[in-house]
Amino acid sequence: MLNRKRASSPRAMVLIAILFALGNSGSLVSAQSLYNVEGQEVTREYVESMNSVSDLLNSGRYREALPVVQGLIDKCPRMPSMHWSLAKIYYNQGLYQKAYIEAKMATSLGPGQANFYITLGNASLKTGRKKESIEALKTFLNLAPNSANAVSVREFIKNIESEVDDLLKSGYSFDQVKIILDSEGGSSAAKDTALERAEAASSMEKCL
């Protein structure tokens, strides 16, 4: 919540007006994201650019979104949702270490934003940080226990902890894992269990 001193300033009144409009439009940009910007100018043009980033990411146009997000971060380095967006871009480009760094920054600047921790969990696992991945995903569940993604996240945590996802941690894609498991011998029950785990992991990555 904006404090009384900040709310009395002209800049704060602009932010309040923007937040009201964003709340009515269902925008990606949250009140928490804007509140965490300390001493930085947030114009309506800037917010519109943030919303264009949302459209680009939702349509899978990561290459187009990258320079826009980088430009917004240059203008406003402490905007958590833009670091999260950059993390998602890097992740989908296979740049997992960069994705991890940006996801860490996003959760640092916006610790109450549940979805940031899904991205951090995925990027942590891809960079070999198993324990941190589990911690991030459990933080997501603590923040959003009734989320539509909660079931997938809980299953994904079980997969990480079970050590059955060796192929995934070796760098294979989820589709490659499915093909490998489908072509291997072994009992049908064991294969079905492995495929279910791979499918759960695939669903988890879509939560990014």
Short mmCIF file of C-alpha atoms in Angstrom, two decimals:
data_model
loop_
_atom_site.label_atom_id
_atom_site.label_comp_id
_atom_site.label_asym_id
_atom_site.label_seq_id
_atom_site.Cartn_x
_atom_site.Cartn_y
_atom_site.Cartn_z
CA MET A 1 0.00 0.00 0.00
CA LEU A 2 1.30 3.50 -0.82
CA ASN A 3 2.28 5.41 2.31
CA ARG A 4 0.76 8.80 3.13
CA LYS A 5 3.85 10.78 2.16
CA ARG A 6 4.18 9.12 -1.22
CA ALA A 7 0.45 9.26 -1.91
CA SER A 8 0.45 13.05 -1.41
CA SER A 9 2.99 13.73 -4.18
CA PRO A 10 1.96 14.55 -7.78
CA ARG A 11 3.90 11.53 -9.05
CA ALA A 12 2.05 9.28 -6.63
CA MET A 13 -1.28 10.59 -7.85
CA VAL A 14 -0.27 9.72 -11.42
CA LEU A 15 0.64 6.22 -10.27
CA ILE A 16 -2.67 5.82 -8.48
CA ALA A 17 -4.53 6.83 -11.64
CA ILE A 18 -2.50 4.39 -13.72
CA LEU A 19 -3.05 1.59 -11.22
CA PHE A 20 -6.79 2.20 -11.26
CA ALA A 21 -6.82 1.95 -15.06
CA LEU A 22 -4.64 -1.16 -15.01
CA GLY A 23 -6.86 -2.81 -12.45
CA ASN A 24 -9.87 -2.29 -14.67
CA SER A 25 -8.06 -3.57 -17.77
CA GLY A 26 -6.59 -6.73 -16.25
CA SER A 27 -3.10 -5.71 -17.32
CA LEU A 28 0.08 -7.69 -16.68
CA VAL A 29 1.41 -4.73 -14.71
CA SER A 30 0.57 -5.01 -11.03
CA ALA A 31 0.32 -2.46 -8.25
CA GLN A 32 3.20 -4.21 -6.51
CA SER A 33 5.39 -3.86 -9.60
CA LEU A 34 4.84 -0.10 -9.76
CA TYR A 35 5.09 0.37 -6.02
CA ASN A 36 8.57 -1.18 -6.02
CA VAL A 37 9.94 1.50 -8.31
CA GLU A 38 11.88 3.77 -5.97
CA GLY A 39 12.38 7.33 -7.17
CA GLN A 40 11.97 6.49 -10.86
CA GLU A 41 9.60 8.11 -13.32
CA VAL A 42 6.79 5.88 -14.54
CA THR A 43 4.91 7.48 -17.41
CA ARG A 44 1.77 6.28 -19.13
CA GLU A 45 3.90 5.64 -22.23
CA TYR A 46 6.15 3.40 -20.16
CA VAL A 47 3.16 1.42 -18.89
CA GLU A 48 1.82 1.05 -22.42
CA SER A 49 5.20 -0.34 -23.48
CA MET A 50 5.03 -2.83 -20.62
CA ASN A 51 1.65 -3.99 -21.85
CA SER A 52 3.01 -4.39 -25.39
CA VAL A 53 5.66 -6.69 -23.90
CA SER A 54 2.88 -8.79 -22.42
CA ASP A 55 1.27 -9.13 -25.85
CA LEU A 56 4.57 -10.14 -27.47
CA LEU A 57 5.32 -12.76 -24.83
CA ASN A 58 1.82 -14.20 -24.96
CA SER A 59 2.21 -14.70 -28.71
CA GLY A 60 5.68 -16.26 -28.37
CA ARG A 61 7.47 -13.37 -30.10
CA TYR A 62 10.46 -13.44 -27.76
CA ARG A 63 13.00 -12.02 -30.20
CA GLU A 64 10.82 -8.96 -30.78
CA ALA A 65 10.19 -8.54 -27.07
CA LEU A 66 13.86 -8.66 -26.07
CA PRO A 67 14.97 -5.13 -27.12
CA VAL A 68 11.73 -3.63 -25.79
CA VAL A 69 12.23 -5.22 -22.37
CA GLN A 70 15.91 -4.27 -22.25
CA GLY A 71 15.01 -0.68 -23.07
CA LEU A 72 12.40 -0.56 -20.33
CA ILE A 73 14.85 -1.96 -17.81
CA ASP A 74 17.41 0.69 -18.83
CA LYS A 75 14.81 3.36 -18.10
CA CYS A 76 13.54 1.79 -14.89
CA PRO A 77 16.01 -0.78 -13.51
CA ARG A 78 13.92 -1.68 -10.46
CA MET A 79 10.75 -2.74 -12.28
CA PRO A 80 10.31 -6.39 -11.16
CA SER A 81 7.86 -7.44 -13.88
CA MET A 82 10.33 -6.44 -16.59
CA HIS A 83 13.12 -8.54 -15.05
CA TRP A 84 10.61 -11.40 -14.94
CA SER A 85 9.77 -10.82 -18.60
CA LEU A 86 13.48 -10.82 -19.48
CA ALA A 87 13.93 -14.07 -17.54
CA LYS A 88 11.13 -15.69 -19.55
CA ILE A 89 12.66 -14.49 -22.82
CA TYR A 90 16.09 -15.88 -21.92
CA TYR A 91 14.57 -19.16 -20.74
CA ASN A 92 12.70 -19.66 -24.00
CA GLN A 93 15.91 -18.90 -25.90
CA GLY A 94 17.77 -21.59 -23.95
CA LEU A 95 19.89 -19.04 -22.06
CA TYR A 96 19.21 -20.56 -18.67
CA GLN A 97 21.95 -18.87 -16.63
CA LYS A 98 20.79 -15.45 -17.80
CA ALA A 99 17.20 -16.48 -17.10
CA TYR A 100 18.20 -17.50 -13.58
CA ILE A 101 19.89 -14.15 -12.91
CA GLU A 102 16.89 -12.16 -14.11
CA ALA A 103 14.42 -14.35 -12.23
CA LYS A 104 16.45 -13.82 -9.04
CA MET A 105 16.32 -10.08 -9.62
CA ALA A 106 12.56 -10.20 -10.18
CA THR A 107 11.91 -12.09 -6.94
CA SER A 108 14.23 -9.74 -5.07
CA LEU A 109 12.38 -6.65 -6.30
CA GLY A 110 8.89 -8.20 -6.17
CA PRO A 111 8.98 -10.92 -3.49
CA GLY A 112 5.20 -11.13 -3.28
CA GLN A 113 4.68 -11.99 -6.95
CA ALA A 114 3.96 -15.73 -7.01
CA ASN A 115 4.54 -16.41 -10.72
CA PHE A 116 8.09 -15.06 -10.52
CA TYR A 117 8.98 -18.13 -8.47
CA ILE A 118 7.80 -20.57 -11.16
CA THR A 119 10.28 -19.01 -13.58
CA LEU A 120 12.99 -19.02 -10.92
CA GLY A 121 12.24 -22.67 -10.14
CA ASN A 122 12.53 -23.71 -13.78
CA ALA A 123 15.69 -21.68 -14.40
CA SER A 124 17.27 -22.96 -11.17
CA LEU A 125 16.71 -26.57 -12.20
CA LYS A 126 18.08 -25.98 -15.70
CA THR A 127 21.28 -24.54 -14.20
CA GLY A 128 21.77 -27.38 -11.72
CA ARG A 129 20.40 -25.61 -8.65
CA LYS A 130 18.04 -28.36 -7.53
CA LYS A 131 17.62 -27.23 -3.93
CA GLU A 132 16.96 -23.63 -4.95
CA SER A 133 14.44 -24.84 -7.54
CA ILE A 134 12.46 -26.69 -4.90
CA GLU A 135 12.59 -23.71 -2.54
CA ALA A 136 11.35 -21.35 -5.26
CA LEU A 137 8.46 -23.61 -6.22
CA LYS A 138 7.45 -24.10 -2.61
CA THR A 139 7.46 -20.32 -2.20
CA PHE A 140 5.07 -20.13 -5.14
CA LEU A 141 2.75 -22.61 -3.42
CA ASN A 142 2.90 -20.61 -0.19
CA LEU A 143 1.94 -17.43 -2.06
CA ALA A 144 -0.67 -18.99 -4.35
CA PRO A 145 -1.84 -22.34 -2.89
CA ASN A 146 -5.09 -22.25 -4.86
CA SER A 147 -3.59 -21.24 -8.19
CA ALA A 148 -4.56 -23.14 -11.33
CA ASN A 149 -0.87 -24.07 -11.61
CA ALA A 150 -0.60 -25.42 -8.06
CA VAL A 151 -1.26 -29.06 -8.99
CA SER A 152 1.41 -29.02 -11.71
CA VAL A 153 3.88 -27.33 -9.38
CA ARG A 154 3.34 -29.91 -6.62
CA GLU A 155 3.84 -32.74 -9.11
CA PHE A 156 6.93 -31.08 -10.50
CA ILE A 157 8.44 -30.82 -7.02
CA LYS A 158 7.86 -34.55 -6.55
CA ASN A 159 9.64 -35.20 -9.84
CA ILE A 160 12.68 -33.19 -8.79
CA GLU A 161 12.85 -34.84 -5.39
CA SER A 162 12.40 -38.35 -6.78
CA GLU A 163 15.56 -38.23 -8.94
CA VAL A 164 13.61 -39.89 -11.77
CA ASP A 165 14.07 -36.93 -14.12
CA ASP A 166 17.75 -37.68 -14.87
CA LEU A 167 17.25 -37.21 -18.60
CA LEU A 168 15.65 -33.82 -18.08
CA LYS A 169 18.52 -32.66 -15.89
CA SER A 170 20.98 -33.91 -18.51
CA GLY A 171 19.68 -31.32 -20.94
CA TYR A 172 17.14 -33.24 -22.99
CA SER A 173 13.94 -31.43 -23.88
CA PHE A 174 10.66 -32.77 -22.55
CA ASP A 175 9.64 -33.95 -26.03
CA GLN A 176 12.97 -35.78 -26.41
CA VAL A 177 12.45 -37.46 -23.05
CA LYS A 178 9.05 -38.70 -24.14
CA ILE A 179 10.51 -40.16 -27.36
CA ILE A 180 13.35 -41.85 -25.47
CA LEU A 181 11.03 -43.33 -22.86
CA ASP A 182 8.61 -44.50 -25.52
CA SER A 183 11.36 -46.33 -27.42
CA GLU A 184 12.98 -47.97 -24.38
CA GLY A 185 12.23 -51.44 -23.11
CA GLY A 186 11.09 -52.19 -19.60
CA SER A 187 7.77 -52.78 -17.97
CA SER A 188 4.74 -50.95 -19.25
CA ALA A 189 3.92 -49.69 -15.74
CA ALA A 190 7.41 -48.24 -15.27
CA LYS A 191 7.27 -46.61 -18.69
CA ASP A 192 3.82 -45.14 -18.01
CA THR A 193 5.04 -43.70 -14.70
CA ALA A 194 8.06 -42.12 -16.37
CA LEU A 195 5.92 -40.70 -19.15
CA GLU A 196 3.49 -39.25 -16.62
CA ARG A 197 6.38 -37.53 -14.88
CA ALA A 198 7.74 -36.18 -18.14
CA GLU A 199 4.25 -34.92 -19.02
CA ALA A 200 3.94 -33.22 -15.64
CA ALA A 201 7.32 -31.57 -16.20
CA SER A 202 6.20 -30.41 -19.64
CA SER A 203 3.05 -28.88 -18.11
CA MET A 204 5.21 -27.20 -15.51
CA GLU A 205 7.40 -25.52 -18.12
CA LYS A 206 4.28 -24.12 -19.78
CA CYS A 207 3.55 -22.27 -16.50
CA LEU A 208 6.45 -19.93 -17.17
#
